[in-house]
PDB file of C-alpha atoms in Angstrom:
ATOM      1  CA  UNK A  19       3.645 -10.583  -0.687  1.00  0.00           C
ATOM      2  CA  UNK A  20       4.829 -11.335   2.743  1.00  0.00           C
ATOM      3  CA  UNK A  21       5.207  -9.532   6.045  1.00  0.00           C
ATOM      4  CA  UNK A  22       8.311  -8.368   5.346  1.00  0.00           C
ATOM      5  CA  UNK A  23       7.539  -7.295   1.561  1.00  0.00           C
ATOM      6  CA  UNK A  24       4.410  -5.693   3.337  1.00  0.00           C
ATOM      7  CA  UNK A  25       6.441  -3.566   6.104  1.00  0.00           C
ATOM      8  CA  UNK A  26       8.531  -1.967   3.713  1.00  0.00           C
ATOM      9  CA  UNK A  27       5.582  -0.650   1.273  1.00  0.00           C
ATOM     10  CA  UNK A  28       3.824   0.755   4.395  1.00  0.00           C
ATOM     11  CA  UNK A  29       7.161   2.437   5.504  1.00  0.00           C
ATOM     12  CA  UNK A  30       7.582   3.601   1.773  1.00  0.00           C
ATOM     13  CA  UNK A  31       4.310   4.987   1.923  1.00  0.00           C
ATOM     14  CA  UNK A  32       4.820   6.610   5.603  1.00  0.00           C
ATOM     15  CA  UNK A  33       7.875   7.973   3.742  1.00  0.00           C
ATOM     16  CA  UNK A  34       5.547   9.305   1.713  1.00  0.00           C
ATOM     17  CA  UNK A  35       3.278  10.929   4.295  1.00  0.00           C
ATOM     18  CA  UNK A  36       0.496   8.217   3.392  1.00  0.00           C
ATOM     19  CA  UNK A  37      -1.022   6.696   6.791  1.00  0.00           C
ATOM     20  CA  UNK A  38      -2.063   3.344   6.310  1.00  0.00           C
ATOM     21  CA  UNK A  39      -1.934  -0.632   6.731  1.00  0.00           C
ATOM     22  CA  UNK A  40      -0.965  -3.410   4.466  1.00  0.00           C
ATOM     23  CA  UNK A  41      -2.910  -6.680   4.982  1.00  0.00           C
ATOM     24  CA  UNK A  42      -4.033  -9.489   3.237  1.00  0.00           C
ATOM     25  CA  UNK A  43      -7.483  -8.798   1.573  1.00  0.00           C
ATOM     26  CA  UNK A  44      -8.567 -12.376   3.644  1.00  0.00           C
ATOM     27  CA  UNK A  45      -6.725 -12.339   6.485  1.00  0.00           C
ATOM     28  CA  UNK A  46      -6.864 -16.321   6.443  1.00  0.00           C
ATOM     29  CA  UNK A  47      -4.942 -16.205   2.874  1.00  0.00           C
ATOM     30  CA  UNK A  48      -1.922 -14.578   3.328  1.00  0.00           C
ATOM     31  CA  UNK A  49      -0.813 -15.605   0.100  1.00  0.00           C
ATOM     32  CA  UNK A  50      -3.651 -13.714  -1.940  1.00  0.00           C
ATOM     33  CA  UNK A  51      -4.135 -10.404  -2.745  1.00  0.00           C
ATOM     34  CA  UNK A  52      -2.745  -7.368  -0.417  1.00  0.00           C
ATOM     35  CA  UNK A  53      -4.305  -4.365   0.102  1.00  0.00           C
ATOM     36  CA  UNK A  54      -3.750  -1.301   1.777  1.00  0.00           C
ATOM     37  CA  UNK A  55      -6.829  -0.534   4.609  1.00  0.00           C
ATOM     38  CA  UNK A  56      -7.146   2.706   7.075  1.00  0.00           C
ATOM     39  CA  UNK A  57      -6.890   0.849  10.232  1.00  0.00           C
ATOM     40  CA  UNK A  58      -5.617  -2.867  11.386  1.00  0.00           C
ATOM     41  CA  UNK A  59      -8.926  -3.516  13.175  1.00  0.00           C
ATOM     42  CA  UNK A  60     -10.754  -6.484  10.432  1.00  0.00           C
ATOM     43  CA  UNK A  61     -14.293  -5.512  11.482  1.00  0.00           C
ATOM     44  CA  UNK A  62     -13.642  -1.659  10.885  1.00  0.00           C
ATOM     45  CA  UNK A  63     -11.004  -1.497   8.472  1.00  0.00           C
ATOM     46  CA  UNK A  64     -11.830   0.250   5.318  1.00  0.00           C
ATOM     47  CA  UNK A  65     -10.260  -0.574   1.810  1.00  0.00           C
ATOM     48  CA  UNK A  66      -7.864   2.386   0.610  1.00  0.00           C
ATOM     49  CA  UNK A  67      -6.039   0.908  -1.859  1.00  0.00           C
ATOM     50  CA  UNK A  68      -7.307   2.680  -5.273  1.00  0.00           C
ATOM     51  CA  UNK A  69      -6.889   6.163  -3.396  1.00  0.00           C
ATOM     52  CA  UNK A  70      -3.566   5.331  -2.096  1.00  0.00           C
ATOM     53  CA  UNK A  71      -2.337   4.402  -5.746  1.00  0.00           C
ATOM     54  CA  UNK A  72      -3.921   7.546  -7.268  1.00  0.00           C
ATOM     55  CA  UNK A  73      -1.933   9.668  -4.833  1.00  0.00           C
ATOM     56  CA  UNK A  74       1.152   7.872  -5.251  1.00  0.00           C
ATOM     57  CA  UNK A  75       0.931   7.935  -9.192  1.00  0.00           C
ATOM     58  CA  UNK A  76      -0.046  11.766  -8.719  1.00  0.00           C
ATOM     59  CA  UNK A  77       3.551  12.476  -6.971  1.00  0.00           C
ATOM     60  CA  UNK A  78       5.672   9.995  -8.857  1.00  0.00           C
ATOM     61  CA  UNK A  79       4.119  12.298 -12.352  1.00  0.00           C
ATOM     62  CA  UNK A  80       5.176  15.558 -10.020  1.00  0.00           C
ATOM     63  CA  UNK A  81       8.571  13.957  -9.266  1.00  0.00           C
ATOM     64  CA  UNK A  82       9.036  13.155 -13.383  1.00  0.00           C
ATOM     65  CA  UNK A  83       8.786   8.977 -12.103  1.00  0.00           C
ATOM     66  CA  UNK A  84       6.828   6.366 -13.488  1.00  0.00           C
ATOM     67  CA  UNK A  85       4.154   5.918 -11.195  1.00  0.00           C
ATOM     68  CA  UNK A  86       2.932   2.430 -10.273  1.00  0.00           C
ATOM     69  CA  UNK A  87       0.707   0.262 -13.016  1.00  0.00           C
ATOM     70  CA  UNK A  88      -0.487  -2.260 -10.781  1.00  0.00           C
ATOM     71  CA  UNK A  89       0.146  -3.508  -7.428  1.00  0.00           C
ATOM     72  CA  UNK A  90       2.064  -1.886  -4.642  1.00  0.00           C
ATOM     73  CA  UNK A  91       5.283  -0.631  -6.186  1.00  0.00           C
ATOM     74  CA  UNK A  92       6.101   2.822  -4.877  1.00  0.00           C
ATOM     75  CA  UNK A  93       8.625   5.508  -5.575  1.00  0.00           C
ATOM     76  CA  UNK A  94      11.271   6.174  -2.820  1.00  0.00           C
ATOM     77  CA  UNK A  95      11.607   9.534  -2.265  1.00  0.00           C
ATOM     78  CA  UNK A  96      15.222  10.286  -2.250  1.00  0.00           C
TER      79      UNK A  96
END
């Protein structure tokens, strides 16, 4: 992923009404894994990624969507 992939999953999920940022799991790798972290502060942040997916699946089911498998690939809300 890159910064522009990662901007528009964090506005899908602010379309969403999901709060968070999308950063590189190691900040010095920005071409390995992504993750999705409650603030943008490295020291403080906190992983969120496995609840953000399990509320994302939980509305794409309510919505009659596949939800995501793996990854960040999110349902726009039409």
């Amino acid at each position: 992923m890159d910064e522009d992939e990662a901007q528009q999953v964090a506005n899908s999920l602010r379309r969403l009404g999901i709060q968070g940022i999308v950063s590189p799991e190691d900040l010095g790798d920005p071409d390995g894994q992504w993750r999705v972290y409650d603030s943008a502060d490295p020291s403080t942040r906190r992983d969120i990624t496995d609840d953000v997916l399990t509320v994302v699946r939980g509305r794409s089911r309510q919505a009659g969507q596949a939800g995501p498998t793996r990854g960040f690939v999110v349902p726009i809300p039409r």
